[in-house]
């Protein structure tokens, strides 16, 4: 794969002498061969010359779900990884949301083999407990050796505090990363949206912010007792940010993420009972969003995730109470975040975090393997179904104003271009 990128603006904070400079970049056989002011194409080579084209190291998403195995009609691994590539992501962490869920080394090997030879690299998680039922620990050590980068019962909180304590203690023997979904089910009960003015007005059962915060407080107390590494995915409330900030000040090894839609959409959108806005964690308030943004800016929140969750149409086209939680998000993540933070900060957010999982961070330098995302940062547009590459179309972002478009990606000696 030989490609010449003409007059691209490099957005790469790790290489200060190239940051925001316009250069030509020559890639041969998947390796960056030259970065110069001007390079003339020679031989058989694909030239990409697009006005205002920008390039960064490839983007990373720590929380993606597909359907395979079990729900291939929602999203296969192959099409999911192509969707990720077209959305700018060259590395993704795969959630344990399939059926059956991966709780053995053979399951991890299957997922890795299914993702071979794709542009976007897939890194699987394994279940923390057998079948994700919260009763007994799964084969954590064996899954780690097979390639699992962490252990997560997807969207299912670990209610048994002693089991969670043992998991943190055991995982320390092999540098295992334990995930804990922040939701106390005894508090959330049958709630389906954020508890507040909007839920009361609409007559929908609410999930108090306390349900998230109480679980986080419990987990952090246990982490302080046991030591180990904890990842708290998709936090959504102001007090959650505060709790994690205090834990980090104590020196606890805790990491967390926030979804792109929880940064940009409030529960005000629920007033039309549109099931596309039914997500977990639920959409919160503008005050929560303000705190989440601040948490990203000061480093309390480590990662922004798309929380990509493809679902069959019949799981969304029902009454609000009966609809499933979730939205696809790979295609809209850049546009949502870029609208909020601007190009440089957005790229910093979308490229950080690999080191948490032991994944090598790419470099945009001569002699390095090309792992790049191509984008234009300023184009304004309304997100519609034509911008969706996923097999499922359940997007919370439909009809929203976006800023910036992904042009393509280069990784694993492959090129995907959207236009």
Short mmCIF file of C-alpha atoms in Angstrom, two decimals:
data_model
loop_
_atom_site.label_atom_id
_atom_site.label_comp_id
_atom_site.label_asym_id
_atom_site.label_seq_id
_atom_site.Cartn_x
_atom_site.Cartn_y
_atom_site.Cartn_z
CA UNK A 1 0.00 0.00 0.00
CA UNK A 2 1.74 3.14 -1.27
CA UNK A 3 0.08 6.49 -0.56
CA UNK A 4 1.05 10.14 -0.81
CA UNK A 5 -0.80 12.64 1.37
CA UNK A 6 -0.47 16.10 -0.17
CA UNK A 7 -0.38 19.30 1.85
CA UNK A 8 -1.88 17.85 5.05
CA UNK A 9 -1.94 19.72 8.34
CA UNK A 10 -0.38 17.54 11.02
CA UNK A 11 -2.16 17.55 14.37
CA UNK A 12 0.29 15.75 16.60
CA UNK A 13 1.15 17.13 19.99
CA UNK A 14 3.92 14.57 20.56
CA UNK A 15 6.02 15.98 17.69
CA UNK A 16 6.21 19.71 18.35
CA UNK A 17 8.26 20.56 15.28
CA UNK A 18 5.47 19.19 13.03
CA UNK A 19 2.41 20.21 15.03
CA UNK A 20 0.00 22.26 12.87
CA UNK A 21 2.52 22.32 10.00
CA UNK A 22 1.52 21.53 6.41
CA UNK A 23 3.55 18.70 4.93
CA UNK A 24 3.45 15.97 2.31
CA UNK A 25 3.61 12.47 3.80
CA UNK A 26 4.80 9.48 1.76
CA UNK A 27 3.78 6.02 2.94
CA UNK A 28 5.29 2.90 1.35
CA UNK A 29 4.34 -0.64 2.29
CA UNK A 30 2.57 0.69 5.35
CA UNK A 31 5.55 2.63 6.69
CA UNK A 32 6.02 6.41 6.79
CA UNK A 33 8.95 6.90 4.40
CA UNK A 34 9.10 10.70 4.21
CA UNK A 35 7.57 13.85 5.69
CA UNK A 36 8.60 16.86 3.64
CA UNK A 37 7.42 20.26 2.44
CA UNK A 38 6.83 18.85 -1.04
CA UNK A 39 7.03 15.31 -2.44
CA UNK A 40 6.37 14.48 -6.08
CA UNK A 41 4.55 11.21 -6.76
CA UNK A 42 6.51 8.54 -8.62
CA UNK A 43 5.49 5.10 -9.80
CA UNK A 44 2.23 3.42 -8.84
CA UNK A 45 0.96 5.41 -5.87
CA UNK A 46 -2.38 6.69 -4.59
CA UNK A 47 -2.37 10.45 -4.12
CA UNK A 48 -4.79 12.01 -1.62
CA UNK A 49 -5.06 15.75 -2.16
CA UNK A 50 -8.08 17.28 -0.41
CA UNK A 51 -8.56 20.89 0.65
CA UNK A 52 -7.95 21.49 4.38
CA UNK A 53 -7.02 17.85 4.95
CA UNK A 54 -5.65 17.17 8.45
CA UNK A 55 -3.89 14.09 9.80
CA UNK A 56 -3.22 12.70 13.28
CA UNK A 57 -2.19 9.39 14.71
CA UNK A 58 -5.07 6.91 14.55
CA UNK A 59 -7.91 7.34 17.00
CA UNK A 60 -8.71 4.96 19.86
CA UNK A 61 -12.07 3.92 21.35
CA UNK A 62 -12.18 2.09 24.68
CA UNK A 63 -15.81 0.97 24.54
CA UNK A 64 -17.30 -0.56 21.37
CA UNK A 65 -19.93 -3.28 20.98
CA UNK A 66 -20.67 -5.36 17.88
CA UNK A 67 -23.08 -8.28 17.56
CA UNK A 68 -20.92 -11.24 16.62
CA UNK A 69 -21.13 -13.88 17.92
CA UNK A 70 -24.85 -14.33 18.50
CA UNK A 71 -26.25 -11.06 17.16
CA UNK A 72 -24.67 -10.88 13.71
CA UNK A 73 -27.76 -9.15 12.32
CA UNK A 74 -26.88 -6.14 14.49
CA UNK A 75 -23.22 -5.95 13.46
CA UNK A 76 -20.61 -8.46 12.38
CA UNK A 77 -17.02 -8.02 13.51
CA UNK A 78 -15.94 -7.44 9.91
CA UNK A 79 -18.48 -4.68 9.21
CA UNK A 80 -18.03 -3.24 12.69
CA UNK A 81 -14.29 -2.84 12.15
CA UNK A 82 -14.91 -1.31 8.71
CA UNK A 83 -17.33 1.13 10.37
CA UNK A 84 -14.66 1.97 12.93
CA UNK A 85 -12.10 2.57 10.17
CA UNK A 86 -14.48 4.83 8.24
CA UNK A 87 -15.17 6.70 11.49
CA UNK A 88 -11.48 7.40 12.14
CA UNK A 89 -10.69 4.68 14.70
CA UNK A 90 -7.67 2.45 14.09
CA UNK A 91 -7.81 0.68 17.48
CA UNK A 92 -10.88 -0.33 19.47
CA UNK A 93 -11.60 -2.22 22.70
CA UNK A 94 -14.47 -4.70 22.24
CA UNK A 95 -17.05 -4.96 25.01
CA UNK A 96 -18.39 -8.27 26.29
CA UNK A 97 -21.86 -7.74 24.80
CA UNK A 98 -22.10 -10.77 22.49
CA UNK A 99 -24.02 -14.01 23.02
CA UNK A 100 -22.47 -16.05 24.43
CA UNK A 101 -20.29 -13.58 26.26
CA UNK A 102 -16.54 -14.28 26.26
CA UNK A 103 -15.55 -15.87 29.57
CA UNK A 104 -12.84 -18.34 28.49
CA UNK A 105 -9.52 -18.21 26.65
CA UNK A 106 -11.03 -19.92 23.59
CA UNK A 107 -13.64 -17.14 23.34
CA UNK A 108 -10.88 -14.52 23.33
CA UNK A 109 -8.95 -16.43 20.64
CA UNK A 110 -12.11 -16.62 18.51
CA UNK A 111 -12.62 -12.85 18.68
CA UNK A 112 -9.00 -12.12 17.81
CA UNK A 113 -9.06 -14.52 14.87
CA UNK A 114 -12.33 -13.06 13.58
CA UNK A 115 -10.70 -9.62 13.50
CA UNK A 116 -7.51 -10.65 11.68
CA UNK A 117 -6.38 -8.79 8.55
CA UNK A 118 -8.62 -5.76 9.16
CA UNK A 119 -7.44 -2.16 9.07
CA UNK A 120 -8.77 -1.43 12.55
CA UNK A 121 -7.24 -3.54 15.32
CA UNK A 122 -9.61 -5.18 17.79
CA UNK A 123 -8.63 -5.75 21.43
CA UNK A 124 -11.17 -7.90 23.30
CA UNK A 125 -12.29 -7.75 26.90
CA UNK A 126 -13.33 -10.87 28.78
CA UNK A 127 -16.12 -11.33 31.30
CA UNK A 128 -15.26 -10.65 34.92
CA UNK A 129 -17.66 -13.38 36.03
CA UNK A 130 -18.89 -16.59 34.42
CA UNK A 131 -21.56 -15.71 31.83
CA UNK A 132 -21.55 -12.20 33.27
CA UNK A 133 -24.00 -13.28 35.96
CA UNK A 134 -22.00 -11.87 38.90
CA UNK A 135 -21.78 -15.17 40.76
CA UNK A 136 -18.25 -16.55 40.24
CA UNK A 137 -15.05 -15.20 38.69
CA UNK A 138 -14.37 -16.24 35.11
CA UNK A 139 -11.03 -17.59 33.84
CA UNK A 140 -9.28 -14.24 34.20
CA UNK A 141 -5.68 -15.42 34.03
CA UNK A 142 -6.26 -17.69 31.04
CA UNK A 143 -8.13 -14.94 29.19
CA UNK A 144 -5.33 -12.47 29.95
CA UNK A 145 -2.82 -14.89 28.43
CA UNK A 146 -5.07 -15.31 25.37
CA UNK A 147 -5.15 -11.54 24.80
CA UNK A 148 -7.96 -10.06 26.91
CA UNK A 149 -7.03 -6.52 27.97
CA UNK A 150 -9.48 -6.30 30.87
CA UNK A 151 -12.45 -7.94 32.54
CA UNK A 152 -15.97 -6.51 32.33
CA UNK A 153 -19.51 -7.75 32.79
CA UNK A 154 -20.86 -5.33 30.19
CA UNK A 155 -23.33 -2.84 31.72
CA UNK A 156 -23.92 -5.21 34.65
CA UNK A 157 -22.75 -3.88 38.03
CA UNK A 158 -20.99 -6.25 40.43
CA UNK A 159 -23.45 -6.21 43.34
CA UNK A 160 -21.45 -8.66 45.45
CA UNK A 161 -18.86 -6.46 47.16
CA UNK A 162 -16.77 -9.41 48.35
CA UNK A 163 -16.57 -10.85 44.84
CA UNK A 164 -15.42 -7.46 43.56
CA UNK A 165 -12.78 -7.32 46.33
CA UNK A 166 -11.48 -10.78 45.42
CA UNK A 167 -11.38 -9.85 41.72
CA UNK A 168 -9.18 -6.82 42.42
CA UNK A 169 -6.88 -8.86 44.66
CA UNK A 170 -6.58 -11.77 42.23
CA UNK A 171 -6.06 -9.62 39.12
CA UNK A 172 -3.04 -7.92 40.70
CA UNK A 173 -1.07 -11.16 40.23
CA UNK A 174 -0.97 -10.57 36.47
CA UNK A 175 -1.56 -6.83 36.11
CA UNK A 176 -5.23 -7.39 35.26
CA UNK A 177 -7.55 -4.44 34.71
CA UNK A 178 -10.96 -4.82 36.39
CA UNK A 179 -13.99 -2.96 35.03
CA UNK A 180 -16.97 -2.05 37.17
CA UNK A 181 -20.12 -0.56 35.68
CA UNK A 182 -21.26 2.32 37.94
CA UNK A 183 -24.85 1.51 38.88
CA UNK A 184 -26.31 0.36 42.19
CA UNK A 185 -29.35 -1.63 41.08
CA UNK A 186 -30.96 -1.46 44.51
CA UNK A 187 -31.13 2.33 44.07
CA UNK A 188 -31.86 2.51 40.33
CA UNK A 189 -34.66 -0.05 40.65
CA UNK A 190 -36.95 0.02 37.62
CA UNK A 191 -35.83 3.49 36.57
CA UNK A 192 -35.15 4.07 32.87
CA UNK A 193 -34.14 7.75 32.60
CA UNK A 194 -32.43 10.36 34.76
CA UNK A 195 -34.45 11.15 37.89
CA UNK A 196 -35.31 14.83 37.86
CA UNK A 197 -37.69 17.46 36.54
CA UNK A 198 -37.97 15.85 33.11
CA UNK A 199 -38.71 12.33 34.37
CA UNK A 200 -41.35 13.71 36.73
CA UNK A 201 -42.93 15.77 33.98
CA UNK A 202 -43.05 12.83 31.56
CA UNK A 203 -44.13 10.25 34.11
CA UNK A 204 -41.09 8.05 33.49
CA UNK A 205 -39.40 6.13 36.29
CA UNK A 206 -36.15 7.82 37.24
CA UNK A 207 -32.62 6.64 37.95
CA UNK A 208 -31.11 8.90 40.63
CA UNK A 209 -27.57 10.16 40.19
CA UNK A 210 -27.07 8.55 43.61
CA UNK A 211 -27.29 5.08 42.00
CA UNK A 212 -24.13 5.77 40.01
CA UNK A 213 -22.30 7.63 42.72
CA UNK A 214 -22.99 5.09 45.48
CA UNK A 215 -21.55 2.27 43.35
CA UNK A 216 -18.47 4.35 42.53
CA UNK A 217 -17.94 5.25 46.19
CA UNK A 218 -18.17 1.58 47.18
CA UNK A 219 -15.77 0.51 44.45
CA UNK A 220 -13.24 3.17 45.35
CA UNK A 221 -13.32 2.22 49.03
CA UNK A 222 -12.65 -1.40 48.07
CA UNK A 223 -9.90 -0.37 45.64
CA UNK A 224 -8.21 1.63 48.41
CA UNK A 225 -8.30 -1.49 50.58
CA UNK A 226 -7.11 -4.00 47.97
CA UNK A 227 -4.94 -2.05 45.57
CA UNK A 228 -5.04 -3.05 41.91
CA UNK A 229 -6.29 -1.38 38.74
CA UNK A 230 -9.89 -0.29 38.25
CA UNK A 231 -11.64 1.08 35.17
CA UNK A 232 -15.04 2.74 35.60
CA UNK A 233 -16.72 3.01 32.17
CA UNK A 234 -19.14 5.74 31.10
CA UNK A 235 -19.63 7.95 34.13
CA UNK A 236 -22.38 10.55 33.78
CA UNK A 237 -22.80 12.72 36.90
CA UNK A 238 -21.06 15.69 38.49
CA UNK A 239 -20.47 13.91 41.80
CA UNK A 240 -18.96 10.92 40.00
CA UNK A 241 -16.28 13.25 38.64
CA UNK A 242 -15.65 14.57 42.14
CA UNK A 243 -15.35 11.09 43.67
CA UNK A 244 -12.86 9.91 41.04
CA UNK A 245 -10.82 13.12 41.33
CA UNK A 246 -10.47 12.55 45.08
CA UNK A 247 -9.43 8.92 44.52
CA UNK A 248 -6.76 9.93 42.03
CA UNK A 249 -5.40 12.48 44.49
CA UNK A 250 -4.97 9.60 46.96
CA UNK A 251 -2.87 7.79 44.38
CA UNK A 252 -5.38 5.06 43.55
CA UNK A 253 -4.99 3.49 40.11
CA UNK A 254 -8.44 4.26 38.78
CA UNK A 255 -9.43 5.24 35.25
CA UNK A 256 -12.75 6.25 33.76
CA UNK A 257 -14.49 7.20 30.53
CA UNK A 258 -17.45 9.29 29.39
CA UNK A 259 -19.58 8.84 26.28
CA UNK A 260 -19.62 11.44 23.53
CA UNK A 261 -23.40 11.76 23.83
CA UNK A 262 -23.34 12.24 27.62
CA UNK A 263 -21.06 15.22 26.96
CA UNK A 264 -23.42 16.87 24.52
CA UNK A 265 -27.05 15.80 25.02
CA UNK A 266 -29.26 16.37 28.07
CA UNK A 267 -32.43 14.68 29.28
CA UNK A 268 -34.40 17.60 27.80
CA UNK A 269 -34.38 15.57 24.57
CA UNK A 270 -36.66 12.96 26.15
CA UNK A 271 -39.78 15.09 25.82
CA UNK A 272 -40.78 13.52 22.50
CA UNK A 273 -40.38 9.99 23.92
CA UNK A 274 -37.90 9.17 21.13
CA UNK A 275 -36.31 5.83 22.03
CA UNK A 276 -33.05 6.79 20.29
CA UNK A 277 -32.39 8.84 23.44
CA UNK A 278 -32.80 5.83 25.73
CA UNK A 279 -29.23 5.02 26.71
CA UNK A 280 -27.35 3.64 29.72
CA UNK A 281 -26.10 5.54 31.62
CA UNK A 282 -29.06 7.85 31.04
CA UNK A 283 -28.79 11.35 29.66
CA UNK A 284 -28.31 13.73 32.56
CA UNK A 285 -28.55 17.51 33.09
CA UNK A 286 -26.62 20.52 31.79
CA UNK A 287 -24.91 20.81 35.21
CA UNK A 288 -23.64 17.24 34.87
CA UNK A 289 -22.37 17.99 31.37
CA UNK A 290 -20.49 21.03 32.64
CA UNK A 291 -18.77 18.91 35.29
CA UNK A 292 -17.97 16.14 32.81
CA UNK A 293 -16.33 18.60 30.43
CA UNK A 294 -14.29 20.06 33.26
CA UNK A 295 -13.29 16.54 34.32
CA UNK A 296 -11.96 15.87 30.83
CA UNK A 297 -10.05 19.13 30.72
CA UNK A 298 -8.31 18.58 34.08
CA UNK A 299 -7.57 14.90 33.47
CA UNK A 300 -9.97 13.37 35.99
CA UNK A 301 -11.79 11.65 33.12
CA UNK A 302 -9.29 9.70 31.04
CA UNK A 303 -11.20 8.83 27.88
CA UNK A 304 -14.08 9.73 25.60
CA UNK A 305 -15.84 6.70 24.13
CA UNK A 306 -18.48 6.30 21.44
CA UNK A 307 -20.17 3.53 23.49
CA UNK A 308 -21.16 2.13 20.07
CA UNK A 309 -24.14 -0.21 20.65
CA UNK A 310 -25.89 -1.52 17.52
CA UNK A 311 -29.43 -2.81 18.04
CA UNK A 312 -32.11 -4.42 15.86
CA UNK A 313 -34.78 -1.98 14.70
CA UNK A 314 -37.51 -3.85 16.58
CA UNK A 315 -35.71 -3.20 19.88
CA UNK A 316 -36.08 0.56 19.39
CA UNK A 317 -39.34 0.91 17.47
CA UNK A 318 -41.50 0.12 20.53
CA UNK A 319 -42.93 2.03 23.48
CA UNK A 320 -40.27 3.95 25.42
CA UNK A 321 -40.59 1.75 28.52
CA UNK A 322 -39.98 -1.41 26.47
CA UNK A 323 -37.15 -0.17 24.24
CA UNK A 324 -33.59 -1.40 24.75
CA UNK A 325 -30.82 0.93 25.88
CA UNK A 326 -28.13 1.96 23.46
CA UNK A 327 -27.02 3.94 20.44
CA UNK A 328 -24.44 3.47 17.74
CA UNK A 329 -21.75 6.12 18.09
CA UNK A 330 -18.60 5.46 16.07
CA UNK A 331 -19.75 7.53 13.10
CA UNK A 332 -20.84 10.54 15.17
CA UNK A 333 -18.17 10.61 17.88
CA UNK A 334 -15.77 12.99 16.09
CA UNK A 335 -18.49 15.41 15.01
CA UNK A 336 -20.00 15.62 18.50
CA UNK A 337 -16.70 16.06 20.34
CA UNK A 338 -15.22 18.45 17.78
CA UNK A 339 -18.31 20.65 18.05
CA UNK A 340 -17.63 20.94 21.80
CA UNK A 341 -13.86 21.21 22.14
CA UNK A 342 -12.27 22.32 18.88
CA UNK A 343 -9.78 20.43 16.77
CA UNK A 344 -6.61 20.26 18.85
CA UNK A 345 -8.32 19.23 22.09
CA UNK A 346 -10.61 16.81 20.26
CA UNK A 347 -7.69 15.01 18.64
CA UNK A 348 -5.90 14.88 22.01
CA UNK A 349 -9.00 13.22 23.50
CA UNK A 350 -9.48 10.74 20.65
CA UNK A 351 -5.84 9.62 20.55
CA UNK A 352 -5.11 9.22 24.27
CA UNK A 353 -5.54 6.24 26.55
CA UNK A 354 -3.93 3.28 24.81
CA UNK A 355 -1.30 3.03 27.55
CA UNK A 356 -4.00 2.27 30.13
CA UNK A 357 -4.57 -1.05 28.35
CA UNK A 358 -0.94 -1.76 27.43
CA UNK A 359 -1.44 -0.88 23.76
CA UNK A 360 1.47 0.86 22.05
CA UNK A 361 0.74 4.45 21.03
CA UNK A 362 1.49 5.10 17.33
CA UNK A 363 3.96 7.77 16.25
CA UNK A 364 3.71 10.11 13.31
CA UNK A 365 7.38 10.02 12.38
CA UNK A 366 9.57 8.84 9.53
CA UNK A 367 10.33 5.14 9.84
CA UNK A 368 7.24 4.38 11.94
CA UNK A 369 4.37 2.13 10.85
CA UNK A 370 1.58 4.34 9.51
CA UNK A 371 -1.36 4.42 11.91
CA UNK A 372 -3.19 7.57 10.85
CA UNK A 373 -6.58 9.25 10.71
CA UNK A 374 -7.43 11.72 7.93
CA UNK A 375 -10.08 14.37 8.54
CA UNK A 376 -11.31 17.86 7.74
CA UNK A 377 -12.06 19.75 10.96
CA UNK A 378 -14.31 22.64 9.98
CA UNK A 379 -17.10 21.35 7.74
CA UNK A 380 -20.52 21.87 9.35
CA UNK A 381 -23.38 19.50 8.54
CA UNK A 382 -26.44 17.77 9.95
CA UNK A 383 -25.89 14.13 10.86
CA UNK A 384 -28.28 11.86 8.96
CA UNK A 385 -28.69 8.20 8.04
CA UNK A 386 -26.45 8.65 5.00
CA UNK A 387 -23.54 9.16 7.41
CA UNK A 388 -24.13 5.77 9.07
CA UNK A 389 -21.95 2.82 8.06
CA UNK A 390 -23.22 0.38 10.70
CA UNK A 391 -25.67 -2.41 9.92
CA UNK A 392 -27.90 -1.01 12.68
CA UNK A 393 -29.23 2.54 12.44
CA UNK A 394 -30.12 3.33 16.07
CA UNK A 395 -28.28 6.64 16.41
CA UNK A 396 -28.82 9.21 19.13
CA UNK A 397 -27.09 11.76 16.88
CA UNK A 398 -29.59 11.78 14.01
CA UNK A 399 -30.56 15.36 13.16
CA UNK A 400 -27.80 16.91 15.26
CA UNK A 401 -25.40 19.56 14.00
CA UNK A 402 -21.85 18.29 13.57
CA UNK A 403 -18.49 19.87 12.88
CA UNK A 404 -15.74 18.03 11.03
CA UNK A 405 -15.71 14.93 8.84
CA UNK A 406 -13.53 11.84 8.76
CA UNK A 407 -11.94 11.29 5.35
CA UNK A 408 -10.27 7.97 6.03
CA UNK A 409 -7.73 5.90 7.93
CA UNK A 410 -4.41 4.19 7.28
CA UNK A 411 -3.24 1.26 9.41
CA UNK A 412 -2.00 -2.32 9.08
CA UNK A 413 -0.77 -1.51 5.55
CA UNK A 414 -4.33 -0.72 4.45
CA UNK A 415 -6.20 2.41 3.41
CA UNK A 416 -9.91 3.22 3.77
CA UNK A 417 -11.19 6.46 2.22
CA UNK A 418 -14.76 7.74 2.55
CA UNK A 419 -14.71 9.98 -0.50
#
